[in-house]
Amino acid sequence: MEEKVTELYGSLVFGDKVMRDKLPKDVYKALRKTIVKGTHLELDVANAVAIAMKEWAVENGVTHFTHWFQPLTGFTAEKHDSFISPTGDGEIIMEFSGKELIKGEPDASSFPSGGIRATFEARGYTAWDPSSPAFIKDKTLYIPTAFCSYTGEALDKKTPLLRSMDALSREAVKLLHIIGNKDVESVITTVGPEQEYFLIDKEDYKKRRDLMFTGRTLIGAPAPKGQEMEDHYFGALRPRVSAFMHELDTELWKVGIPAKTKHNEVAPCQHELAPVFDTTNVAVDHNQLTMELMKKIAEKHNFVCLLHEKPFAGINGSGKHNNWSMSTNTGVNLLDPGKTPGESTQFLLVLAAVIKAVDEYADMLRLSVASAGNDHRLGANEAPPAIISIFLGDELTAVIDAIEKDSFFKKGESVLMETGAAVIPHFARDTTDRNRTSPFAFTGNKFEFRSLGSSASVATPNIVLNTAVADAMAQFTKQLEAVPAEQLEDAIHQLIKATIIKHKRVIFNGNGYTDAWVEEAEKRGLYNLKSTPEVLPRLLDQKNVELFTKHGIYTEKEIKSRYEILLENYTKTIHIEACTLREMMYHDFMPAVNKFMDDLSQQIIRKKTVCESLPVGAQQKMLATISEKYELLCEAVSVLEANIEKAEACEDELSKAKFYHDPVFTDMLKIREYADFIEKYIPDEDLPYPTYSKILFYV
Ligand code: ADP
Ligand code: MG
């Protein structure tokens, strides 16, 4: 079995081994140089690569190729072309050129551009990204590409991500050179995203309009049991789920995704998958592909995979933990504190840069995870709060304190754990405990950004993180570059100290779920940006525009377009949800309630006909209770209808988004409150859709 997996792994990837086998030596070298150092690739090299790629693909049964890209919809896009080329005599040959590999020209008019391009200007280009390997899926060769407009503006998530990785590498190398680490030529950022998801029965899914149209349930009374027994977390996998996970792992391994960890999550029907970390660009592509394969393979097992941030009210939603670090080309993890963090100048300087970056651009980090779906989680005491803060743990906090107070810090002895059971070997305890409530936690040799939503691409949070840290490093470089060598050590120490003093307000090791923290954070002047419409306008703040333009991540035009798209996306999401809820009320819920009330009334009448003196108080009481709430429900639905119209009539996108947040979204909550109350009384067979109990406990 072991051998099989090692053979299977990456078998559908045009990876290093295939390249070495298939490419002429000089072509291989040129391509490697492009991949590792980001150098320009000549057309003749591309031609040779294209031939080898096609040959390898055709050997594997492939007939088509596609430029695979990540438009601002948040999903991936693809357009397939076959390799066939008629030879004029009724025959064909399979052909693929360097030009086709490098550049594609999909009609871009239907992808969001946020006003960058009018619809009649349809031209857009996709450009090959050699740093993310091509792979085979469904008999098609997938070529990861960037996507831009005719005038060169980025219309995707990959382009700015690659720009941000370059910026970080550039600034990190400059800083490392100044502090004497002259061997370093480049720095990569690494990411390991842990992905949460729900698996529910396909039959149940198909019966619920809300799940079909919005990915989440808009109404639904809680099941008698939720997650309070904590029996699902890490629980034994049910056979059907296990079979799904097994097939998923196998398919992921084939396309070179190092799926590593899988387990049941806190909520019933919720699970998690984590791969081994990779370069950010590859990790982002792989996460997109993972989500796609999860959905596809779920279907095969008669499941539907829900990636929405909050599919069910009352139990945990899903997120993504973005484990992030930086690594030099000489193989050093810049966030590895080593044995004596207090003595490692390089580690402390890099740590200070991250602290400064997170404090100065906390609003952008919050923005990078903002969506209608994720608004349900942040601040709801299941995911980190909307306030961005950093958890450092006891040991690093002691180091930081010591620096601030100029006192000497010595690392404590590592504590040996004894479990009390003789058969269990003793093991050394980690120097940091876990803190579930922190949005940005140091976890030994990396930071874990935990506010991400489960359905979104992890590109944007990493763009912000890379850029903000690059900026902090650039500022450090500026302060240190003119310092004479003999004063350098002292200057670095002073710089670290000053940075800590200035930015320590963002460090918080306590419980982020308490009201006390909300108050404390306000006193410290930290942002608490609760909803998407509240956070989005910050993208246009001068400090943020300057950050992105200065480092060449976005042009001003690109920033404006992204702002427009994010607003529109929020508005459209709530609009669809509101319309779905209205439809569900009129088509499913209200008829069911009416029928039940009618049945109840008939029963009362019939009872009376049988015998005038039979008691009907209980039925009448129930009828009254339901009728009363039903009146309120109908009223609330009318209000919602009117407000949807008002929202659509709003002049500008920001007021529209705000109007959808309040009152439209608030109206929906009100309706839900009444509906969930009534649903408790309605028999299952009268409801045209499955309840929470059925969905969450009968898989
Ligand atoms: P936990 O649930 O304890 O947070 P997991 O093992 O589920 O841990 O996930 C940790 C993730 O962090 C994995 O994807 C792992 O590969 C990743 N990781 C480890 N080291 C680094 C690093 N230097 N840079 C980025 N990610 C890392
Ligand atoms: Mg984790």
XYZ file of C-alpha atoms and ligand atoms in Angstrom:
727
model
C 0.000 0.000 0.000
C 2.738 2.406 0.990
C 4.488 1.950 -2.319
C 1.242 2.452 -4.149
C 0.652 5.813 -2.511
C 4.169 6.971 -3.286
C 3.587 6.007 -6.921
C 0.149 7.550 -6.995
C 1.276 10.816 -5.471
C 1.653 13.504 -8.114
C 0.979 11.023 -10.927
C -1.285 13.582 -12.622
C 1.101 16.506 -12.193
C 3.569 17.886 -14.710
C 6.061 18.103 -11.893
C 9.791 18.119 -11.531
C 10.306 14.444 -12.267
C 8.302 14.495 -15.509
C 10.025 17.708 -16.559
C 13.439 16.175 -16.023
C 12.451 13.065 -17.963
C 10.758 14.808 -20.841
C 12.636 18.065 -21.365
C 15.996 18.622 -23.045
C 18.540 19.524 -20.344
C 18.945 23.196 -21.277
C 15.170 23.678 -21.483
C 14.743 22.026 -18.095
C 17.368 24.324 -16.596
C 15.784 27.436 -18.081
C 12.360 26.425 -16.797
C 13.687 25.661 -13.297
C 15.327 29.079 -13.230
C 11.994 30.691 -14.081
C 10.192 28.672 -11.425
C 12.701 29.276 -8.653
C 13.885 32.788 -9.438
C 10.953 34.193 -11.363
C 13.075 35.046 -14.429
C 11.564 35.682 -17.865
C 10.921 32.634 -20.056
C 11.844 32.763 -23.778
C 9.390 31.566 -26.417
C 11.626 28.748 -27.670
C 11.769 27.362 -24.130
C 7.994 27.639 -23.879
C 7.636 25.802 -27.177
C 9.769 22.928 -25.951
C 7.840 22.791 -22.668
C 4.530 22.789 -24.545
C 5.571 19.824 -26.660
C 6.663 17.847 -23.604
C 3.515 18.764 -21.708
C 1.289 17.675 -24.570
C 3.178 14.435 -25.037
C 2.906 13.585 -21.344
C -0.760 14.617 -21.235
C -1.726 12.581 -24.309
C 0.044 9.548 -22.844
C -2.278 9.984 -19.875
C -5.419 10.002 -22.011
C -5.815 13.775 -22.215
C -7.556 15.381 -25.186
C -8.035 18.999 -24.069
C -6.171 21.761 -22.323
C -7.433 24.716 -20.352
C -6.027 27.889 -18.916
C -7.237 27.717 -15.329
C -7.637 31.068 -13.589
C -9.141 32.770 -10.557
C -11.393 35.672 -11.495
C -12.817 37.914 -8.799
C -15.912 35.777 -8.442
C -13.862 33.846 -5.884
C -14.247 30.663 -7.915
C -12.010 29.266 -10.592
C -12.723 29.509 -14.299
C -11.737 27.408 -17.285
C -12.379 27.184 -21.012
C -11.410 23.980 -22.744
C -9.708 23.626 -26.137
C -8.789 20.336 -27.673
C -5.311 19.552 -28.952
C -6.664 18.458 -32.316
C -5.521 20.156 -35.463
C -6.858 19.007 -38.873
C -4.158 18.226 -41.394
C -6.396 18.905 -44.417
C -6.715 15.315 -45.572
C -9.453 14.364 -43.158
C -6.874 13.402 -40.553
C -5.862 15.210 -37.390
C -2.783 15.570 -35.272
C -2.533 16.532 -31.622
C -0.863 19.913 -31.349
C 0.032 22.373 -28.605
C 2.367 25.325 -29.030
C 4.387 27.521 -26.684
C 2.130 30.416 -27.629
C -0.955 28.488 -26.528
C 0.809 27.557 -23.308
C 1.852 31.107 -22.491
C -1.200 33.097 -23.476
C -4.925 32.547 -23.664
C -7.630 34.961 -24.692
C -10.918 34.141 -23.020
C -13.832 36.495 -23.586
C -13.589 38.386 -20.318
C -16.736 40.448 -20.521
C -18.767 38.322 -18.157
C -16.273 38.300 -15.319
C -16.482 40.989 -12.650
C -14.120 43.872 -13.357
C -15.537 46.499 -11.006
C -15.815 49.077 -13.745
C -12.308 48.515 -15.127
C -13.801 47.433 -18.401
C -17.123 48.073 -20.034
C -18.907 44.961 -21.290
C -18.240 45.746 -24.924
C -14.501 45.627 -24.250
C -14.381 41.908 -24.102
C -10.698 41.229 -24.382
C -8.887 39.618 -21.463
C -5.724 37.572 -21.304
C -4.661 34.577 -19.313
C -0.934 34.109 -18.818
C 0.832 30.913 -17.766
C 2.170 30.795 -14.203
C 5.096 28.367 -14.406
C 5.541 28.465 -10.615
C 2.359 26.453 -10.082
C 2.517 23.041 -11.750
C 0.094 22.006 -14.508
C -2.033 18.955 -13.757
C -4.590 16.596 -15.277
C -8.240 16.488 -14.277
C -11.145 14.972 -16.251
C -8.980 14.173 -19.273
C -7.940 17.798 -19.474
C -4.577 19.435 -18.964
C -5.013 22.275 -16.454
C -2.558 25.138 -16.777
C -2.598 27.592 -13.845
C -2.706 31.128 -15.204
C -3.009 34.779 -14.217
C -5.881 36.801 -15.702
C -5.661 40.440 -16.785
C -7.486 42.986 -18.891
C -6.487 44.245 -22.349
C -4.938 47.268 -20.627
C -2.950 45.119 -18.196
C -4.983 45.495 -14.986
C -5.236 42.383 -12.867
C -8.699 40.840 -12.989
C -7.830 37.967 -10.710
C -6.418 36.952 -7.338
C -3.242 35.293 -8.524
C -1.590 38.362 -10.070
C -1.605 40.503 -6.912
C -0.668 37.463 -4.842
C 2.453 36.896 -6.937
C 3.216 40.618 -6.736
C 2.909 40.503 -2.930
C 5.217 37.494 -2.699
C 7.779 39.393 -4.784
C 7.432 42.466 -2.590
C 7.969 40.455 0.562
C 10.969 38.663 -0.892
C 12.517 41.949 -2.055
C 12.106 43.704 1.289
C 13.055 40.705 3.415
C 16.267 40.151 1.459
C 17.256 43.838 1.835
C 16.651 43.710 5.575
C 18.474 40.412 6.056
C 21.473 41.734 4.119
C 21.674 44.791 6.359
C 21.730 42.697 9.506
C 24.529 40.615 8.033
C 22.725 37.607 6.585
C 24.241 38.115 3.140
C 23.730 34.569 1.752
C 20.022 34.991 1.307
C 18.910 35.608 -2.276
C 15.157 35.192 -1.931
C 12.457 34.616 0.648
C 9.267 32.696 0.012
C 6.094 32.790 2.041
C 4.567 29.463 2.976
C 0.965 28.588 3.710
C -0.860 25.561 5.074
C -4.635 26.139 4.996
C -6.826 23.938 7.206
C -10.194 23.561 5.492
C -13.481 22.962 7.323
C -16.627 21.679 5.602
C -19.980 19.991 6.146
C -21.212 16.825 4.481
C -24.961 16.315 4.248
C -27.181 13.940 2.353
C -27.828 14.882 -1.276
C -31.554 14.079 -0.955
C -31.931 16.500 1.952
C -30.042 19.175 0.096
C -32.244 18.956 -2.966
C -35.351 19.517 -0.887
C -34.196 22.817 0.541
C -34.318 25.929 -1.628
C -32.182 27.824 0.874
C -29.321 25.331 0.656
C -29.607 25.143 -3.128
C -29.657 28.886 -3.744
C -27.626 30.284 -0.874
C -25.526 27.451 0.548
C -26.997 27.917 4.002
C -30.274 27.322 5.810
C -32.279 30.517 6.190
C -34.766 28.986 8.621
C -34.784 25.862 10.765
C -35.591 25.183 14.394
C -32.670 23.697 16.324
C -32.511 19.917 16.659
C -33.024 18.584 20.199
C -29.314 17.892 20.261
C -26.597 20.190 18.973
C -22.867 20.046 19.633
C -23.153 20.396 23.418
C -22.064 16.839 24.185
C -18.829 17.477 22.272
C -19.078 13.945 20.946
C -18.413 14.719 17.296
C -15.037 16.472 17.595
C -12.323 13.962 16.668
C -14.988 11.233 16.920
C -14.738 7.969 14.964
C -15.524 8.479 11.272
C -18.772 6.963 10.055
C -18.220 4.471 7.199
C -19.848 6.634 4.513
C -17.810 9.662 5.525
C -14.686 7.579 5.779
C -15.198 6.269 2.241
C -15.593 9.831 0.990
C -12.444 10.976 2.773
C -10.477 8.065 1.432
C -11.415 8.817 -2.151
C -10.777 12.515 -1.603
C -7.290 11.865 -0.238
C -6.498 9.625 -3.190
C -7.671 12.168 -5.764
C -5.843 14.989 -3.997
C -2.627 12.988 -3.864
C -2.856 12.241 -7.575
C -2.878 15.943 -8.397
C 0.013 16.514 -6.003
C -1.887 17.972 -3.061
C -0.265 16.699 0.137
C -3.465 16.064 2.117
C -2.266 15.100 5.561
C -4.755 15.448 8.388
C -8.469 14.705 8.482
C -10.899 14.575 11.356
C -14.423 15.257 12.505
C -14.988 18.815 13.656
C -17.034 20.256 16.515
C -20.451 20.450 14.852
C -22.404 17.362 13.739
C -21.643 16.578 10.055
C -18.626 18.899 10.128
C -15.122 17.823 9.131
C -11.661 19.221 8.464
C -8.830 18.571 6.068
C -5.301 19.981 6.277
C -2.521 19.587 3.729
C 1.193 19.932 4.381
C 2.182 23.556 3.766
C 3.587 24.820 0.458
C 4.665 28.042 -1.265
C 1.769 30.470 -0.939
C 0.978 30.555 -4.643
C 0.814 26.777 -4.898
C -1.068 26.481 -1.591
C -3.706 28.907 -2.861
C -4.161 27.006 -6.122
C -4.280 23.729 -4.235
C -6.887 25.019 -1.819
C -9.120 26.070 -4.724
C -8.698 22.652 -6.253
C -9.315 20.932 -2.915
C -12.641 22.722 -2.492
C -13.628 21.761 -6.026
C -12.720 18.113 -5.540
C -14.503 18.006 -2.187
C -17.723 19.021 -3.891
C -17.278 16.684 -6.812
C -16.378 13.603 -4.790
C -19.141 14.307 -2.263
C -21.661 14.023 -5.119
C -20.344 10.575 -5.975
C -21.018 9.440 -2.427
C -24.520 10.928 -2.426
C -23.421 13.735 -0.202
C -23.329 17.445 -0.775
C -20.288 19.257 0.558
C -21.237 22.604 2.106
C -18.429 25.131 2.146
C -20.555 28.021 3.382
C -19.331 29.775 6.533
C -22.598 29.234 8.381
C -24.816 26.502 6.939
C -26.752 25.967 10.179
C -27.664 28.416 12.925
C -26.927 27.394 16.495
C -23.972 25.151 15.748
C -20.465 26.085 14.648
C -19.816 27.407 11.186
C -16.784 26.681 9.026
C -13.551 28.569 8.622
C -10.090 28.149 7.332
C -6.897 28.497 9.350
C -4.161 30.106 7.332
C -0.845 28.879 8.741
C 1.750 31.300 7.440
C 5.495 31.712 7.582
C 8.509 32.906 5.599
C 11.448 30.850 4.480
C 14.807 31.819 2.951
C 16.268 30.111 -0.116
C 18.959 28.875 2.296
C 16.253 26.886 4.075
C 15.719 28.972 7.202
C 12.205 29.507 8.566
C 12.295 33.160 9.604
C 9.661 32.572 12.280
C 11.532 29.738 13.934
C 12.589 31.101 17.323
C 15.303 28.480 17.727
C 16.372 27.302 21.156
C 16.910 30.790 22.581
C 14.484 33.233 21.021
C 15.693 36.004 23.329
C 19.114 35.836 21.686
C 18.131 35.543 18.036
C 18.257 39.060 16.622
C 16.993 37.919 13.251
C 13.949 36.156 14.702
C 13.090 39.084 16.962
C 13.417 41.605 14.160
C 11.152 39.562 11.886
C 8.693 39.040 14.736
C 8.675 42.793 15.383
C 7.946 43.382 11.693
C 4.942 41.048 11.846
C 3.611 42.694 15.015
C 3.963 46.140 13.450
C 2.320 44.961 10.215
C -0.667 43.404 11.953
C -1.222 46.439 14.151
C -0.907 48.991 11.337
C -3.012 47.067 8.851
C -5.468 45.286 11.138
C -8.286 46.904 9.164
C -6.987 45.405 5.916
C -6.581 41.969 7.478
C -10.171 42.201 8.675
C -11.216 43.325 5.197
C -9.370 40.428 3.597
C -11.737 37.952 5.272
C -14.927 40.006 4.978
C -17.950 38.474 3.280
C -21.656 38.115 3.941
C -21.047 34.495 4.909
C -18.157 35.163 7.266
C -20.073 37.959 9.027
C -22.055 35.162 10.714
C -18.939 33.812 12.396
C -16.642 36.648 13.352
C -17.660 37.841 16.763
C -20.175 35.060 17.317
C -18.005 33.292 19.915
C -17.183 30.312 17.774
C -14.624 31.917 15.505
C -12.215 34.676 16.431
C -13.790 38.052 17.186
C -13.825 40.741 14.494
C -11.116 42.546 16.497
C -7.716 41.623 15.095
C -5.127 40.891 17.801
C -2.037 38.703 18.172
C -1.519 35.783 20.551
C 2.146 35.210 21.358
C 1.994 32.732 24.245
C 3.832 32.904 27.558
C 7.382 32.380 26.429
C 7.472 34.944 23.634
C 5.529 37.412 25.736
C 8.196 37.064 28.426
C 10.880 37.695 25.802
C 9.053 40.771 24.532
C 8.546 42.067 28.072
C 12.209 41.597 28.840
C 13.205 43.569 25.733
C 10.822 46.339 26.588
C 12.143 46.596 30.134
C 15.794 46.041 29.177
C 15.928 43.104 31.581
C 17.725 39.887 30.826
C 15.597 37.026 29.595
C 16.465 33.385 29.977
C 14.399 30.625 28.488
C 12.838 28.390 31.123
C 13.646 24.711 31.225
C 11.342 22.804 28.910
C 8.698 21.127 31.008
C 8.444 17.359 30.830
C 4.862 16.134 30.768
C 3.809 13.197 32.856
C 0.445 11.757 32.006
C 0.336 9.615 35.126
C 0.023 6.428 33.131
C 3.207 4.395 33.182
C 2.860 2.983 29.682
C 2.715 6.412 28.062
C 6.116 7.824 27.204
C 6.931 11.247 28.657
C 7.145 14.024 26.123
C 8.257 17.624 26.153
C 5.492 20.158 26.393
C 5.199 22.820 23.678
C 6.316 26.229 24.790
C 3.067 27.810 23.652
C -0.345 26.605 24.660
C -3.177 26.926 22.187
C -5.563 29.808 22.250
C -8.672 29.081 20.251
C -10.063 32.574 20.450
C -7.198 34.515 18.911
C -7.463 35.649 15.288
C -3.703 35.677 14.778
C -1.793 33.215 16.904
C 1.876 32.331 17.072
C 2.048 28.539 16.951
C 5.688 27.646 17.472
C 7.293 28.523 14.134
C 4.477 30.162 12.160
C 1.471 32.375 12.621
C -2.011 31.040 12.238
C -4.500 33.576 10.843
C -7.807 32.087 11.884
C -10.443 34.528 10.719
C -10.764 33.231 7.179
C -14.083 31.989 5.891
C -14.332 28.425 4.650
C -15.588 29.187 1.151
C -13.274 32.018 0.155
C -9.990 31.814 -1.680
C -7.061 32.225 0.701
C -5.359 34.568 -1.770
C -6.580 37.904 -0.417
C -5.599 37.393 3.247
C -2.141 36.386 2.089
C -1.863 39.373 -0.248
C -2.539 41.677 2.701
C -0.275 39.784 5.081
C 2.659 39.663 2.663
C 2.308 43.316 1.713
C 1.935 44.618 5.262
C 4.961 42.650 6.459
C 6.970 43.735 3.391
C 6.131 47.319 4.272
C 7.219 46.953 7.895
C 10.486 45.417 6.720
C 11.016 48.244 4.239
C 10.626 50.749 7.063
C 13.103 48.831 9.206
C 15.588 48.818 6.343
C 15.259 52.560 5.969
C 16.036 53.070 9.640
C 18.995 50.737 9.672
C 20.693 51.268 6.310
C 22.631 54.393 7.271
C 23.798 53.088 10.656
C 27.594 52.523 10.890
C 28.589 48.894 11.397
C 29.852 49.308 14.974
C 26.518 50.773 16.082
C 24.332 48.352 14.182
C 23.692 45.844 16.938
C 22.565 48.517 19.316
C 20.421 50.178 16.642
C 18.649 46.890 15.878
C 17.986 46.339 19.553
C 16.571 49.843 19.921
C 14.440 49.386 16.814
C 12.931 46.146 18.123
C 12.285 47.759 21.491
C 10.671 50.864 20.010
C 8.495 48.736 17.713
C 7.287 46.614 20.616
C 6.449 49.647 22.720
C 4.557 51.254 19.873
C 2.607 48.191 18.761
C 2.184 45.999 21.827
C -1.455 47.103 22.082
C -2.238 44.520 19.402
C -0.881 41.669 21.553
C -3.521 39.896 23.608
C -3.105 36.473 25.200
C -6.455 36.271 26.987
C -9.917 35.066 26.066
C -11.175 36.890 22.990
C -14.781 35.824 23.555
C -15.413 38.055 26.569
C -17.126 41.449 26.688
C -14.228 42.654 28.789
C -11.931 42.192 25.775
C -14.254 44.172 23.526
C -14.086 47.042 26.025
C -10.356 46.703 26.520
C -9.741 46.619 22.759
C -11.706 49.809 22.356
C -9.590 51.473 25.027
C -6.479 50.320 23.193
C -7.812 51.898 20.015
C -8.112 48.637 18.079
C -10.624 48.279 15.281
C -13.822 46.337 15.852
C -15.284 46.252 12.348
C -18.256 43.974 12.693
C -19.943 43.824 9.310
C -18.758 43.750 5.723
C -20.349 47.085 4.704
C -18.647 48.649 7.708
C -15.186 47.396 6.796
C -15.164 47.705 2.985
C -14.829 51.510 2.690
C -11.530 51.281 4.565
C -9.962 49.883 1.419
C -10.070 53.406 -0.009
C -8.359 54.981 3.018
C -5.282 56.878 2.009
C -2.942 54.809 4.196
C -4.181 51.609 2.603
C -4.132 52.856 -0.978
C -0.566 54.026 -0.355
C 0.449 50.658 1.034
C -0.742 48.713 -1.990
C 0.391 51.168 -4.643
C 3.808 51.771 -3.069
C 4.690 48.084 -3.208
C 3.199 47.569 -6.664
C 0.464 45.197 -5.505
C -2.548 47.072 -6.868
C -2.866 50.230 -8.920
C -5.395 52.758 -7.686
C -7.717 51.638 -10.442
C -7.410 48.017 -9.333
C -8.174 48.977 -5.730
C -11.316 50.849 -6.748
C -12.465 47.966 -8.888
C -11.953 45.476 -6.067
C -13.854 47.707 -3.702
C -16.790 47.828 -6.130
C -16.741 44.067 -6.627
C -16.659 43.342 -2.890
C -19.592 45.661 -2.288
C -21.564 44.174 -5.158
C -20.798 40.694 -3.975
C -22.154 41.469 -0.525
C -25.276 43.117 -1.924
C -25.994 40.315 -4.368
C -25.535 37.670 -1.693
C -28.044 39.235 0.691
C -30.383 39.962 -2.208
C -30.405 36.307 -3.233
C -30.878 35.217 0.369
C -33.779 37.614 0.879
C -35.506 36.495 -2.334
C -34.957 32.855 -1.438
C -36.433 33.369 1.993
C -39.468 35.073 0.488
C -39.942 32.194 -1.945
C -39.486 29.631 0.782
C -42.092 31.385 2.883
C -44.725 31.589 0.127
C -44.024 28.250 -1.541
C -43.012 25.975 1.310
C -43.496 27.256 4.791
C -46.728 29.235 4.767
C -48.715 26.574 2.882
C -47.468 23.991 5.395
C -48.492 26.142 8.351
C -51.860 26.935 6.789
C -52.499 23.290 6.180
C -51.601 22.410 9.738
C -53.829 25.176 11.138
C -56.631 24.004 8.886
C -56.205 20.387 10.053
C -56.289 21.563 13.606
C -59.467 23.589 13.021
C -61.122 20.609 11.311
C -60.208 18.428 14.259
C -61.809 20.900 16.628
C -64.993 21.063 14.528
C -65.158 17.289 14.142
C -64.657 16.758 17.825
C -67.515 19.151 18.505
C -69.761 17.331 16.043
C -69.090 14.053 17.753
C -69.976 15.505 21.108
C -70.580 19.127 22.010
C -69.106 18.698 25.464
C -65.736 17.190 24.413
C -62.902 19.467 25.533
C -61.024 21.223 22.693
C -59.044 23.681 24.811
C -55.619 22.207 24.071
C -56.136 22.306 20.302
C -57.565 25.801 20.466
C -54.634 26.974 22.527
C -52.154 25.535 20.073
C -54.055 27.055 17.172
C -54.039 30.420 18.903
C -50.308 30.252 19.629
C -49.468 29.399 16.030
C -51.967 31.868 14.531
C -50.569 34.688 16.581
C -47.008 34.067 15.421
C -48.242 33.445 11.893
C -49.750 36.938 11.766
C -46.411 38.412 12.847
C -44.585 36.256 10.321
C -46.777 37.387 7.418
C -46.323 40.990 8.442
C -42.553 40.534 8.586
C -42.506 38.952 5.117
C -44.370 41.978 3.700
C -41.852 44.289 5.331
C -39.020 42.275 3.811
C -40.607 42.469 0.374
C -40.919 46.215 0.590
C -37.363 46.605 1.823
C -35.902 44.470 -0.956
C -37.445 46.929 -3.397
C -36.110 49.909 -1.492
C -32.665 48.347 -1.380
C -32.647 47.806 -5.123
C -33.587 51.448 -5.606
C -30.543 52.740 -3.672
C -28.433 55.040 -5.799
C -24.876 54.116 -4.890
C -23.338 50.739 -4.084
C -22.285 51.589 -0.535
C -25.699 52.770 0.638
C -27.192 49.765 -1.098
C -24.884 47.375 0.784
C -25.645 49.170 4.032
C -29.365 48.943 3.362
C -29.074 45.229 2.679
C -27.254 44.839 5.981
C -29.867 46.789 7.857
C -32.879 46.611 7.479
C -32.998 43.741 4.918
C -30.786 41.291 6.789
C -32.421 42.219 10.092
C -35.839 41.564 8.531
C -34.658 38.092 7.613
C -33.635 37.388 11.191
C -37.056 38.464 12.406
C -38.801 36.136 9.942
C -36.531 33.335 11.008
C -37.409 33.883 14.645
C -41.150 33.478 13.950
C -40.709 30.618 11.499
C -38.451 28.633 13.822
C -40.946 29.092 16.619
C -43.796 27.754 14.500
C -41.740 24.956 12.915
C -41.451 23.193 16.263
C -45.208 22.461 16.102
C -45.430 21.309 12.479
C -45.251 17.546 11.863
C -42.363 16.425 9.631
C -44.683 15.087 6.942
C -46.322 18.495 6.547
C -43.032 20.242 5.908
C -41.837 20.041 2.295
C -38.209 20.194 3.412
C -36.103 18.273 5.954
C -35.553 19.746 9.418
C -32.240 20.243 11.240
C -32.807 16.986 13.135
C -33.184 15.046 9.922
C -30.233 16.670 8.140
C -27.730 16.648 10.964
C -28.426 13.342 12.669
C -29.535 10.860 10.023
C -26.465 10.710 7.749
P -3.415 22.378 14.124
O -4.782 21.776 13.931
O -2.698 21.954 15.327
O -3.365 23.846 13.918
P -2.671 21.055 11.680
O -1.615 19.991 11.608
O -4.076 20.697 11.442
O -2.437 21.769 13.047
O -2.299 22.198 10.681
C -1.118 22.884 10.747
C -0.808 23.402 9.378
O 0.312 24.290 9.444
C -0.433 22.316 8.389
O -1.023 22.603 7.153
C 1.073 22.472 8.335
O 1.651 21.971 7.152
C 1.201 23.974 8.407
N 2.555 24.461 8.669
C 3.539 23.890 9.397
N 4.671 24.613 9.302
C 4.420 25.672 8.493
C 5.175 26.766 7.972
N 6.459 26.936 8.280
N 4.553 27.630 7.142
C 3.273 27.482 6.831
N 2.512 26.484 7.278
C 3.064 25.574 8.096
Mg -5.071 24.951 13.474
